[in-house]
Short mmCIF file of C-alpha atoms and ligand atoms in Angstrom, two decimals:
data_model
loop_
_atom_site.label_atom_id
_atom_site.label_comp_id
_atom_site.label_asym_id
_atom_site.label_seq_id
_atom_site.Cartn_x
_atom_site.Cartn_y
_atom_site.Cartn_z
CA UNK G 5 12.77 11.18 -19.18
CA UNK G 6 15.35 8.49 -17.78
CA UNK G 7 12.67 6.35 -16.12
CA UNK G 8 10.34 6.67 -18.98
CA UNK G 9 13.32 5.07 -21.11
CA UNK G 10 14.10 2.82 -18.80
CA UNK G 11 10.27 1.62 -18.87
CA UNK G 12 10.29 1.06 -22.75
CA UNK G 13 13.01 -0.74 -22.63
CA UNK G 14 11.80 -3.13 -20.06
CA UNK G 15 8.57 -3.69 -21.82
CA UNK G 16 9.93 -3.79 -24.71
CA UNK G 17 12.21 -7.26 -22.83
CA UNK G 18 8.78 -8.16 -21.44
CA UNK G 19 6.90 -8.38 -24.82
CA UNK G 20 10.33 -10.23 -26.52
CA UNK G 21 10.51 -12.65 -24.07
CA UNK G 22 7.14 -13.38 -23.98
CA UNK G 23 7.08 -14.33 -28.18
CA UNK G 24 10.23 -16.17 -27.69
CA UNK G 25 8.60 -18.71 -25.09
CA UNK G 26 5.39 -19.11 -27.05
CA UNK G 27 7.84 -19.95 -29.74
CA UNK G 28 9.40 -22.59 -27.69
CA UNK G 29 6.00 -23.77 -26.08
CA UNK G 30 5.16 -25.36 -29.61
CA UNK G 31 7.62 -27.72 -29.47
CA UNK G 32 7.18 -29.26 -26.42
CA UNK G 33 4.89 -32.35 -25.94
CA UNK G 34 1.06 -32.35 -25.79
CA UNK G 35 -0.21 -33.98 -22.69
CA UNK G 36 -4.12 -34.69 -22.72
CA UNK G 37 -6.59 -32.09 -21.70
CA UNK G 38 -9.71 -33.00 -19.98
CA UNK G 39 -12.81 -29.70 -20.06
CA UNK G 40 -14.68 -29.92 -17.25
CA UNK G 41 -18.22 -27.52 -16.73
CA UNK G 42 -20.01 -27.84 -13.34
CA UNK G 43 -23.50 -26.02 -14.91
CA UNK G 44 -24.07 -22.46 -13.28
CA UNK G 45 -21.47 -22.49 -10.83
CA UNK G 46 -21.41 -18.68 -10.25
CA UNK G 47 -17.76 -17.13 -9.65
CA UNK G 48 -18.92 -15.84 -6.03
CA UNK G 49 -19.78 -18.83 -4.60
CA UNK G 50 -16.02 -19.61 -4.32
CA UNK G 51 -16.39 -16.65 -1.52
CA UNK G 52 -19.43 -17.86 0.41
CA UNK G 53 -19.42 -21.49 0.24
CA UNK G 54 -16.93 -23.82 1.30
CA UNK G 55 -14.72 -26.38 -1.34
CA UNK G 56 -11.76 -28.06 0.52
CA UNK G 57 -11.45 -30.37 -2.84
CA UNK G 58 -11.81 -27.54 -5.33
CA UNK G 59 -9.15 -25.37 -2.84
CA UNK G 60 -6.93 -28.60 -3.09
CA UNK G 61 -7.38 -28.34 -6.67
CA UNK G 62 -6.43 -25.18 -7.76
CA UNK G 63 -4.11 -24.37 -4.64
CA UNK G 64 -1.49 -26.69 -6.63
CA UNK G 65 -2.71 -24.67 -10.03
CA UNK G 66 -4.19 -21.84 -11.29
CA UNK G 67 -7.13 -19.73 -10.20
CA UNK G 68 -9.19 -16.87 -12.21
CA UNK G 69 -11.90 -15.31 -10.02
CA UNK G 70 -14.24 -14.70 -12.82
CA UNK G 71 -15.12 -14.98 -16.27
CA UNK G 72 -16.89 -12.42 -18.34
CA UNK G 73 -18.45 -14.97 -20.51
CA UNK G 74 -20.91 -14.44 -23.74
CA UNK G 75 -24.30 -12.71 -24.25
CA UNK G 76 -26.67 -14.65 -23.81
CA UNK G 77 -25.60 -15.90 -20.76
CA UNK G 78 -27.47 -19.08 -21.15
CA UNK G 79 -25.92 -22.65 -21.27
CA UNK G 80 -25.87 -23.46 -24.74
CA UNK G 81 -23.99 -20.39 -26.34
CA UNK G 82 -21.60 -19.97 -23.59
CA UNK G 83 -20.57 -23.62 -23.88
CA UNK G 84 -20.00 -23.16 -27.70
CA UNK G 85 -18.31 -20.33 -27.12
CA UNK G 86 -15.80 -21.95 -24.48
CA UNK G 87 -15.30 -24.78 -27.21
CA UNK G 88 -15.06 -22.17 -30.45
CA UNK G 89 -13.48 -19.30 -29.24
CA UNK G 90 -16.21 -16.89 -30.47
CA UNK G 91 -19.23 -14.84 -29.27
CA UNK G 92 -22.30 -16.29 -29.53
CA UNK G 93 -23.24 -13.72 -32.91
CA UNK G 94 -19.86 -15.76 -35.03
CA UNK G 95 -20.95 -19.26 -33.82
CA UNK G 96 -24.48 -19.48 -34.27
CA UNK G 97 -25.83 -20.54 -30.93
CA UNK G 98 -27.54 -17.47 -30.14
CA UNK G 99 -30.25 -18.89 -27.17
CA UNK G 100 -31.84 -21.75 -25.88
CA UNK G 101 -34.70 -21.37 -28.07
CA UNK G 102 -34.13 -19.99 -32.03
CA UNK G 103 -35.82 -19.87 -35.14
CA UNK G 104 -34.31 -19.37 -38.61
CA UNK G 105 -35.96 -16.99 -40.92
CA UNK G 106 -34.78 -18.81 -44.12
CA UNK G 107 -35.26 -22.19 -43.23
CA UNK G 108 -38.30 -21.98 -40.94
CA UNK G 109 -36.13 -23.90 -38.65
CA UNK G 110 -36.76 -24.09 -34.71
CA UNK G 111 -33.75 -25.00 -32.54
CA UNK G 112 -34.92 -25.90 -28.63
CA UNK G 113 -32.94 -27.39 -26.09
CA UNK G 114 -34.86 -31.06 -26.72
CA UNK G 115 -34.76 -30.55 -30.25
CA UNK G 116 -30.77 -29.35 -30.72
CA UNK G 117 -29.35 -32.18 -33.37
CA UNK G 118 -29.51 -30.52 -36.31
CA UNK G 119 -26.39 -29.61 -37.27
CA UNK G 120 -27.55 -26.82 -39.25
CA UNK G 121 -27.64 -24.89 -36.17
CA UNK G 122 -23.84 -25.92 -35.26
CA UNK G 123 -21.44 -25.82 -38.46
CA UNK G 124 -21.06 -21.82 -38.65
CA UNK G 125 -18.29 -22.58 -35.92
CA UNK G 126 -15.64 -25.41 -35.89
CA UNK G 127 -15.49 -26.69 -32.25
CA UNK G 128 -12.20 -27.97 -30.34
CA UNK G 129 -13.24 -31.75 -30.33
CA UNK G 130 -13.51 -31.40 -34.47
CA UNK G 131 -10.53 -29.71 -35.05
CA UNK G 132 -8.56 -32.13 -32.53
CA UNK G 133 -9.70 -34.60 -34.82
CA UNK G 134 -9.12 -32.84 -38.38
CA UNK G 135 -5.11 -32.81 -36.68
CA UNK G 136 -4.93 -36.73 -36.45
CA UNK G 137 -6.28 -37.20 -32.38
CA UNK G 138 -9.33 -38.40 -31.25
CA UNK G 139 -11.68 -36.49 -28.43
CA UNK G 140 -14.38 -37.85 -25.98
CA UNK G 141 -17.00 -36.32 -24.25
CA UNK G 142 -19.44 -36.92 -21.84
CA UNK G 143 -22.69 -34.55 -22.62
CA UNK G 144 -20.79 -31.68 -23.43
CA UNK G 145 -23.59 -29.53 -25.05
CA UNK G 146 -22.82 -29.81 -29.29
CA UNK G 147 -20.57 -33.24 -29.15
CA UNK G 148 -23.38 -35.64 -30.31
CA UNK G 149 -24.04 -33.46 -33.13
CA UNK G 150 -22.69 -33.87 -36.74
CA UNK G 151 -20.86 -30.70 -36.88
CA UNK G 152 -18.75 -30.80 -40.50
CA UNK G 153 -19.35 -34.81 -40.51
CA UNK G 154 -17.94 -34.89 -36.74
CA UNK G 155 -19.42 -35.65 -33.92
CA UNK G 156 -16.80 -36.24 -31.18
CA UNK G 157 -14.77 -39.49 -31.55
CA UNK G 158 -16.06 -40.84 -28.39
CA UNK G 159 -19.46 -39.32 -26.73
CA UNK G 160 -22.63 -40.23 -24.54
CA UNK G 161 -26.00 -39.51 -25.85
CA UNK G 162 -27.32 -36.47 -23.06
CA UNK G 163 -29.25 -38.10 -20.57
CA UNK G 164 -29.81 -36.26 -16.84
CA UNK G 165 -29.79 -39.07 -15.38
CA UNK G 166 -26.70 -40.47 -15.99
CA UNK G 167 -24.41 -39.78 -12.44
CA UNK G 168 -21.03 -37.51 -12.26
CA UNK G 169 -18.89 -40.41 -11.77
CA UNK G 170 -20.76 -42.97 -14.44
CA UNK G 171 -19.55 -39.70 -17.07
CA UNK G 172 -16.48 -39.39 -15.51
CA UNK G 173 -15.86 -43.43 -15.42
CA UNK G 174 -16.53 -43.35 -19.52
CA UNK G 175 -13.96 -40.27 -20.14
CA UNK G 176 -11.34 -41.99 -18.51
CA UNK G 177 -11.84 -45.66 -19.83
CA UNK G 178 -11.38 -43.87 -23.53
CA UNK G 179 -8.56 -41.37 -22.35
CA UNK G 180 -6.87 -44.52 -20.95
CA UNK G 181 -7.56 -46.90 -23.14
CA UNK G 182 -6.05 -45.44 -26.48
CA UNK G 183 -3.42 -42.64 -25.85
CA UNK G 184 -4.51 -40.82 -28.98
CA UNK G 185 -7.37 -39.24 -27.49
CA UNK G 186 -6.42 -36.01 -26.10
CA UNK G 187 -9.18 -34.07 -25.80
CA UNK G 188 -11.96 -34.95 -23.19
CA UNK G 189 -14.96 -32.93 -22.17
CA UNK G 190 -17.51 -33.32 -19.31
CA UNK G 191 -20.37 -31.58 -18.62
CA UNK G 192 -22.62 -31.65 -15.52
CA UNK G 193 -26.22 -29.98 -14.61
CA UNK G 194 -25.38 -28.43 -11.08
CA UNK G 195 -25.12 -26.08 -9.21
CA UNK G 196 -27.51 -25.04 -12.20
CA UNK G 197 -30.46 -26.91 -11.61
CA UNK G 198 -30.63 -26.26 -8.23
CA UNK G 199 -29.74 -22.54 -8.73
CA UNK G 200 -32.98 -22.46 -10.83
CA UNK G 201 -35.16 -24.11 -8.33
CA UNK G 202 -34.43 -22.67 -4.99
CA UNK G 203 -32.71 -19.83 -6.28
CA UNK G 204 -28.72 -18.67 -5.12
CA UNK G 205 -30.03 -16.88 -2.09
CA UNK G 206 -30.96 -19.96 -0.47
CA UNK G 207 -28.21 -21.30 1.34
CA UNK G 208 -29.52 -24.40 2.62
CA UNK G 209 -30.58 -25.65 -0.60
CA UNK G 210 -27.04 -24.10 -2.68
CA UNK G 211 -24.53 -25.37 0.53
CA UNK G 212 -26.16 -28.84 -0.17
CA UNK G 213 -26.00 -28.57 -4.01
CA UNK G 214 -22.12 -27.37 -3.65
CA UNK G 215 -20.90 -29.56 -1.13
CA UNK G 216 -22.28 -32.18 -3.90
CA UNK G 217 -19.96 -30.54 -6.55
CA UNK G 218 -16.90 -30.40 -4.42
CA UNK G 219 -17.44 -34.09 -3.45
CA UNK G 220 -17.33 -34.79 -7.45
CA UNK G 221 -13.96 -32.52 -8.05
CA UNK G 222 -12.82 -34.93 -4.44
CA UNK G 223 -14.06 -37.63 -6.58
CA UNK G 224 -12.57 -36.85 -9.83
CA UNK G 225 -8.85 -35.92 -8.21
CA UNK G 226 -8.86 -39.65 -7.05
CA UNK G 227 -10.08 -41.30 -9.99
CA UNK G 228 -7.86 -39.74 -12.20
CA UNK G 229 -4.90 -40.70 -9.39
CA UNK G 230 -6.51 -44.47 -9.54
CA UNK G 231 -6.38 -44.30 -13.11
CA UNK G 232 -3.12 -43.18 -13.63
CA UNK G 233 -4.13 -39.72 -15.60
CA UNK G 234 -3.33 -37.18 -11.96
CA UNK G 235 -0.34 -35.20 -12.57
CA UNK G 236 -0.26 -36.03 -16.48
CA UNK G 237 -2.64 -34.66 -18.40
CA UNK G 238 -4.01 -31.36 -18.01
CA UNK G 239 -7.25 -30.62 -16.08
CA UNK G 240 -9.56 -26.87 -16.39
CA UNK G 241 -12.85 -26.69 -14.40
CA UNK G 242 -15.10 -24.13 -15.21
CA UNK G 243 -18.45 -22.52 -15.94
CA UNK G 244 -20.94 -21.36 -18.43
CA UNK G 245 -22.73 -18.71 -16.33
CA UNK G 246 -23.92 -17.62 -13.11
CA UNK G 247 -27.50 -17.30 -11.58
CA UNK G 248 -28.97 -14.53 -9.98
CA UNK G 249 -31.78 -14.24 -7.97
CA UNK G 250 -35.53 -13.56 -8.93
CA UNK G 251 -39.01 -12.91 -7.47
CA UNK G 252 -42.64 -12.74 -8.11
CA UNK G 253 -42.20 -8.96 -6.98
CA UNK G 254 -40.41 -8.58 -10.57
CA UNK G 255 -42.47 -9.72 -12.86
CA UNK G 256 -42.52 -7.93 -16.63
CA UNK G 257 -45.67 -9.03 -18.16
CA UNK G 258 -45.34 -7.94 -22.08
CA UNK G 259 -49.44 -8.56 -22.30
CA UNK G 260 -49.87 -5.55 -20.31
CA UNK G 261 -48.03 -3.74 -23.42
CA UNK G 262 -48.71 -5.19 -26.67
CA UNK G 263 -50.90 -7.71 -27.97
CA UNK G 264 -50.12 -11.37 -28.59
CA UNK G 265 -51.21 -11.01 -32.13
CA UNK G 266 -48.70 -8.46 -33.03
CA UNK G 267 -45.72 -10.76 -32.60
CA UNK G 268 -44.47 -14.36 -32.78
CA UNK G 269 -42.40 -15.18 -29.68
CA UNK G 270 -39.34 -17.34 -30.27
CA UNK G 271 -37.84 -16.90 -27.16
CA UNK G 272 -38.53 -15.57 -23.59
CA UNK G 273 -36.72 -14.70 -20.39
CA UNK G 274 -34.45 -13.06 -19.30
CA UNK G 275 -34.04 -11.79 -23.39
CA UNK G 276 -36.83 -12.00 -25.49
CA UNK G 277 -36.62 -12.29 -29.15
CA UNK G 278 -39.76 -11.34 -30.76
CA UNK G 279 -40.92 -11.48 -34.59
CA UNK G 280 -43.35 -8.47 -35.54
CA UNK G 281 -46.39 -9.77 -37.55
CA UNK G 282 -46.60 -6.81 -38.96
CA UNK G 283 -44.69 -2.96 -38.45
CA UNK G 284 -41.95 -3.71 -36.05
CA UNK G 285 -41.73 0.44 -35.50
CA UNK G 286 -44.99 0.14 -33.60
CA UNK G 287 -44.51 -2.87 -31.98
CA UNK G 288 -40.76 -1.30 -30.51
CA UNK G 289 -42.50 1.67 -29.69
CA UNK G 290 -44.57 -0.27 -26.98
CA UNK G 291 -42.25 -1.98 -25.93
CA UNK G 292 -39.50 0.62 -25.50
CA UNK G 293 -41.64 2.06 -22.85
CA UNK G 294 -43.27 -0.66 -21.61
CA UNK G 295 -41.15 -1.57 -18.49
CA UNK G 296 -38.84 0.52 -16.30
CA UNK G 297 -36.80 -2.73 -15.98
CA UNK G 298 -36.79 -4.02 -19.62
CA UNK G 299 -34.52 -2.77 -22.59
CA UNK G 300 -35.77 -3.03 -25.75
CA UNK G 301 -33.50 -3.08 -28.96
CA UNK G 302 -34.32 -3.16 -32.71
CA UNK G 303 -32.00 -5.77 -34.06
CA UNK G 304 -29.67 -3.19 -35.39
CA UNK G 305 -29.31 -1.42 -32.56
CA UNK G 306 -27.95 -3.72 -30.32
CA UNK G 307 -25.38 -2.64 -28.23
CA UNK G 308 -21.59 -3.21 -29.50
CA UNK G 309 -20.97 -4.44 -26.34
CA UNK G 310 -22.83 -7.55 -26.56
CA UNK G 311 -21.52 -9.17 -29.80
CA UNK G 312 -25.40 -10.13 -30.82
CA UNK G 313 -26.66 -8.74 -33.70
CA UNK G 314 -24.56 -10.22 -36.90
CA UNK G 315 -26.17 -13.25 -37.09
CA UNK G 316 -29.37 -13.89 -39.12
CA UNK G 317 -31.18 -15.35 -36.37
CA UNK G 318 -31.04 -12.87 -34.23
CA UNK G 319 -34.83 -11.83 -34.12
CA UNK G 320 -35.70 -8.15 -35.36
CA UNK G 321 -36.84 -7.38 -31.63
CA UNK G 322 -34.86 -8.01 -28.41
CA UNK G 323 -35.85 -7.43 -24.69
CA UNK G 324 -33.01 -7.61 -21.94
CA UNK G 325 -34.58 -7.65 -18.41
CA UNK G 326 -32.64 -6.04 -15.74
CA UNK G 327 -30.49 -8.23 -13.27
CA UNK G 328 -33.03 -10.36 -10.91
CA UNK G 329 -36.03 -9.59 -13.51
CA UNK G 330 -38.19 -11.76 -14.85
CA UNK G 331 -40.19 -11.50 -18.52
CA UNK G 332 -43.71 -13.60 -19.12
CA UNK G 333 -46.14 -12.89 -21.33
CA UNK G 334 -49.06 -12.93 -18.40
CA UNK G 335 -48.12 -16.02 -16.04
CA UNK G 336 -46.38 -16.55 -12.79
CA UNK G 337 -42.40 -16.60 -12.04
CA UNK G 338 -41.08 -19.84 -13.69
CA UNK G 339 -38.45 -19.99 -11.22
CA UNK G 340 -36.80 -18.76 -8.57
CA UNK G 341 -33.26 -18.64 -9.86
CA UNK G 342 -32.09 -17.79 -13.48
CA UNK G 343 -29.02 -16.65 -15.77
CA UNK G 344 -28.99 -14.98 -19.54
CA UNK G 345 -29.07 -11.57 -18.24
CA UNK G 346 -26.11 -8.77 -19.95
CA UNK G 347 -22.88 -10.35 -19.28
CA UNK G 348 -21.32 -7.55 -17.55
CA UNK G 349 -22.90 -8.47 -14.44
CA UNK G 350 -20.83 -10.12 -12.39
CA UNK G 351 -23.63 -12.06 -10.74
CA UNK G 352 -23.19 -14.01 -14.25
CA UNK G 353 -19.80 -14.93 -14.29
CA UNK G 354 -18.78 -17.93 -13.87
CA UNK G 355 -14.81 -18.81 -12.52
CA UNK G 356 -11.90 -20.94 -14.24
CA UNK G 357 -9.50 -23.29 -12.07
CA UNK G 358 -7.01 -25.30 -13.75
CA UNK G 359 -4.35 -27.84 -12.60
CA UNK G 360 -1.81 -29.94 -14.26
CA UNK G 361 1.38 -30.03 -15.68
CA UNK G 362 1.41 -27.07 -18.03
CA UNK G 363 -0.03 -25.27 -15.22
CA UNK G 364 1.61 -22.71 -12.28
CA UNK G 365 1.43 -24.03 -8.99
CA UNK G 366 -0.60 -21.39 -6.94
CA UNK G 367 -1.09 -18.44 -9.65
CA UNK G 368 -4.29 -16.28 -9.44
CA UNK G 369 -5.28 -14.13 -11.83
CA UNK G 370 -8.64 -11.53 -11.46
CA UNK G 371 -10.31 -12.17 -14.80
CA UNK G 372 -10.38 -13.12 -18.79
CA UNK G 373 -12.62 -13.26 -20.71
CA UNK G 374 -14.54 -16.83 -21.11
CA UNK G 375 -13.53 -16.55 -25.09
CA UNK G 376 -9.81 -16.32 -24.30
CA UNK G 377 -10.36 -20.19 -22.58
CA UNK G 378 -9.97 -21.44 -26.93
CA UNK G 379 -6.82 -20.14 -27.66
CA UNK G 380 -5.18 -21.48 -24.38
CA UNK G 381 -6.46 -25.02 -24.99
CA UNK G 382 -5.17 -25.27 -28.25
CA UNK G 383 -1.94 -24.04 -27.50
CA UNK G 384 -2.03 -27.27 -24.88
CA UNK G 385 -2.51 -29.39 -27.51
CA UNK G 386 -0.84 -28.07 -30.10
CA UNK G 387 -3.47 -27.67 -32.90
CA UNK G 388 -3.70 -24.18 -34.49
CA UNK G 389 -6.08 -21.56 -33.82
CA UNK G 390 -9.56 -21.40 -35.90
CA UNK G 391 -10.24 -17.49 -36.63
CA UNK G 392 -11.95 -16.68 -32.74
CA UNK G 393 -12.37 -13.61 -30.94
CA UNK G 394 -10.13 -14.64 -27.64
CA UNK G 395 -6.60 -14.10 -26.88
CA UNK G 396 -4.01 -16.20 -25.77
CA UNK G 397 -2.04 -13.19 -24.61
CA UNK G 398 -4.57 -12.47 -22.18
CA UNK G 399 -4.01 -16.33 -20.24
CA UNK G 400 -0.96 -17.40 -21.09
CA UNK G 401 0.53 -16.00 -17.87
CA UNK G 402 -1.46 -19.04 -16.26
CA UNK G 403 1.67 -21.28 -17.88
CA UNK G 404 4.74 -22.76 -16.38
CA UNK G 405 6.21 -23.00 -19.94
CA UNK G 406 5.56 -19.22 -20.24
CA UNK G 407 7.98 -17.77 -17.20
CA UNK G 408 6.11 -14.09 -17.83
CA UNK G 409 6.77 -11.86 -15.24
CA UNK G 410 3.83 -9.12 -13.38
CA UNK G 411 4.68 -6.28 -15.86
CA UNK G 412 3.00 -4.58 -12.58
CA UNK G 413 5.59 -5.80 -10.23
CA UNK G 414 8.59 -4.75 -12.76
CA UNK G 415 6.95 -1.11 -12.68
CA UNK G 416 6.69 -0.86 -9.41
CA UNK G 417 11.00 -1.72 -8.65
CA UNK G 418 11.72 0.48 -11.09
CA UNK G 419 9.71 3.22 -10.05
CA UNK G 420 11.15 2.26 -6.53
CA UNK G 421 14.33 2.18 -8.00
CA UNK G 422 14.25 5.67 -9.02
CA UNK G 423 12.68 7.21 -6.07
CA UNK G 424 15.53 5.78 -4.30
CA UNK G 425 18.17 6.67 -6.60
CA UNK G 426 16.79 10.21 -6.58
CA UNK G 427 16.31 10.63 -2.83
CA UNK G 428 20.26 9.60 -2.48
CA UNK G 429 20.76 12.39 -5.03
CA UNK G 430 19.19 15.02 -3.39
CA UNK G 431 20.52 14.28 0.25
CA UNK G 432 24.23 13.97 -1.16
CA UNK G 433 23.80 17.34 -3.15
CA UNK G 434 22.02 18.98 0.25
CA UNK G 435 25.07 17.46 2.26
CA UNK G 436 27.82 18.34 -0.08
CA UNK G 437 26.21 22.43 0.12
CA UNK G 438 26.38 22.74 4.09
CA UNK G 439 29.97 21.56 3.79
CA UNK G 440 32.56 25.06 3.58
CA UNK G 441 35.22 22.91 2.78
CA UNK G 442 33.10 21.47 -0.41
CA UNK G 443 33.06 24.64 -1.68
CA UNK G 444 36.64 24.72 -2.77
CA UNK G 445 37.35 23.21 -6.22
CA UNK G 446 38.87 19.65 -5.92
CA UNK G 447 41.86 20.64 -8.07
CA UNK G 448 42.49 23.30 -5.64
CA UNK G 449 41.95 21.24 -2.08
CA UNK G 450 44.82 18.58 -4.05
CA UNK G 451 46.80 21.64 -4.49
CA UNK G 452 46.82 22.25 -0.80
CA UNK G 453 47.01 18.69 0.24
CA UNK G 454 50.13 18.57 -1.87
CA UNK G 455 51.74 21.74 -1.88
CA UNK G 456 50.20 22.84 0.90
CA UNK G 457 53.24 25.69 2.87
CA UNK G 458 54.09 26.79 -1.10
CA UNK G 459 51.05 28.10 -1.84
CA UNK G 460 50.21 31.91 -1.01
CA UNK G 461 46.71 31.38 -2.18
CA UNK G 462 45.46 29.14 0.21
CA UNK G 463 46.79 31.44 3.29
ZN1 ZN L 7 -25.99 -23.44 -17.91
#
């Protein structure tokens, strides 16, 4: 009963404590935050690859293993996500390929300007900007777009070919040359596009692809120190996804199931989204037994889990292939690596590393969720929350100006505390017993010390 006290009182300290330094964080000053995303860099490869620049990076910061990030798992809603906050269902960037049933629109990944698509969701650089700062970006998916009359204050029109370092060279010119932009964002393809080609199991191919993406975070660390930026604004690597890989042994061909004239496809692998021509009870019944290896949902029947069904353009049939699995209608295997499976894989996850002076030196955390990545950045700079589904409780740990302490490592000394305390209990009692003399009251053994020769009693 004592310890159990003891414990609601300290977490009841622990959760005090905690409001009173967010309270203080906001009045602090804002340094400038600069979003990094190397595409598909999946949270394992930190294990089997080597990074002395990314180690150097987040060994004077903060490391999270992995992120469970957003169903889909594909590029474009998991980026919107990291910049909104929300799951892919709330922000309206559902896949790489969408179509809207009231507008007849079609969103693709060469066709993605409209900001139709976009302004359900109010991303970072346009809410920096509604608070008085300016942003800049470097082909962050979503910052050349209009989004509520916004695109970001600075950006580069997406072009692959444009090199790591000419991106980063822009960023830094506009964080440098006006002191009122403080939010940055920079977005590059690998180890994605060479995760999709040779697939992650190849580890010539993915050790030469990684090496390239430490050299850029080697690269980065000494252009910012050249430019002045190092150790004064704040820096977060990360992720959209992972990649797992696939094979022409799992192939899910939906022609051997139902015909092409009973559906319109809007999008693919590894989740199709599929528009019945006609009854989409028959056309689910096919398909809900068509595969050992495929899931197929009705719209409203999604699972919970997945935040994707409350969102108009989310087709009336979805198919979720099983990790490694690949869906075509009757062709070959696209590719030999891929991502957009369920996001509770971990083979999808990507990682977060941070570094900079709002950031411990040499914390490590397990895992957050990729939505929780919102909250945190605008508490760096600041700006207030838009309605999102992450949680700055769950990152804030990551903080120097937070001083939280393991709520784990508290438990565990005071449990230690009272195992102790009760051990010393017990073995005094247990002495105390096998001593004659203790048996005596202590009024009595005074007595004798005292009065010891007057008293017939003690004879
Ligand atoms: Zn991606």
């Amino acid at each position: 009963m004592h310890l159990k006290a003891l414990l609601c009182l300290l977490v009841a300290c622990y959760e005090s404590a905690a409001s009173l330094n967010t309270e203080n964080a906001t009045q602090k000053d804002f340094p400038p935050l600069l979003l990094i995303s190397f595409d598909g860099f999946r949270a394992d490869y930190l294990k089997k690859y080597s990074f002395p620049n990314l180690q150097k990076f987040f060994s004077a910061g903060v490391l999270i293993d992995h992120l469970t990030n957003v169903f889909v798992t594909k590029t474009f809603p998991n980026h919107y996500s990291l910049a909104t906050g929300l799951y892919a269902e709330s922000h309206g960037i559902l896949a790489s390929h969408m179509f809207d049933p009231v507008t007849k629109k079609k969103f693709s990944l060469e066709d993605d300007t409209d900001p139709f698509w976009w302004n359900e969701a109010t991303p970072i650089w346009v809410s920096v900007q509604k608070w008085g700062y300016k942003s800049a970006a470097a082909m962050w998916p979503g910052t050349d777009v209009m989004i509520q009359n916004h695109t970001s204050t600075n950006f580069m029109k997406y072009d692959s070919k444009v090199s790591f370092r000419e991106r980063l060279g822009n960023i830094t010119t506009w964080m440098t040359e006006d002191n009122s932009v403080k939010f940055a964002a920079l977005y590059w393809e690998e180890p994605d596009h060479t995760g999709h080609i040779f697939g992650p199991e190849n580890t010539t191919e993915m050790t030469r692809a990684l090496k390239e993406v430490d050299d850029d975070v080697g690269f980065m660390m000494e252009h910012l120190n050249n430019s002045g930026l190092w150790g004064k604004i704040n820096v977060i690597i990360t992720s959209d996804h992972g990649m797992v890989q696939c094979s022409k042994d799992r192939l899910i061909k939906l022609d051997q199931c139902i015909s092409r004239s009973s559906y319109t496809l809007v999008d693919l692998t590894p989740v199709a989204a599929l528009v019945p021509i006609n009854d989409a009870t028959d056309l689910y019944k096919n398909l809900s037994n068509c595969h050992p290896h495929m899931k197929a949902y009705l719209k409203d029947a999604v699972p919970d889990k997945l935040h994707y069904r409350n969102n108009e353009r989310i087709q009336p049939i979805i198919l979720v292939a099983d990790e490694g699995w690949t869906i075509v209608q009757n062709g070959s295997l696209p590719r030999l690596g891929d991502h957009g499976y369920d996001n509770s894989l971990s083979s999808m996850h990507p990682f977060l590393a941070a570094n900079g002076p709002a950031f411990r030196k040499g914390y490590r955390m397990e895992t957050i969720n990729s939505v929780d990545l919102y909250p945190l950045m605008c508490h760096l700079l600041g700006i207030p929350e838009m309605p999102n589904n992450g949680s700055f409780s769950h990152i804030r740990c990551t903080l120097v100006s937070e001083k939280c302490t393991d709520l784990a490592v508290v438990v565990g000394i005071v449990i230690g505390v009272f195992i102790v305390l009760t051990t010393l209990t017990f073995l005094f009692r247990l002495m105390k017993n096998r001593d004659p003399s203790s048996s005596r009251p202590f009024a009595r053994l005074e007595l004798q010390e005292d009065d010891d020769d007057d008293d017939p009693l003690l004879e």
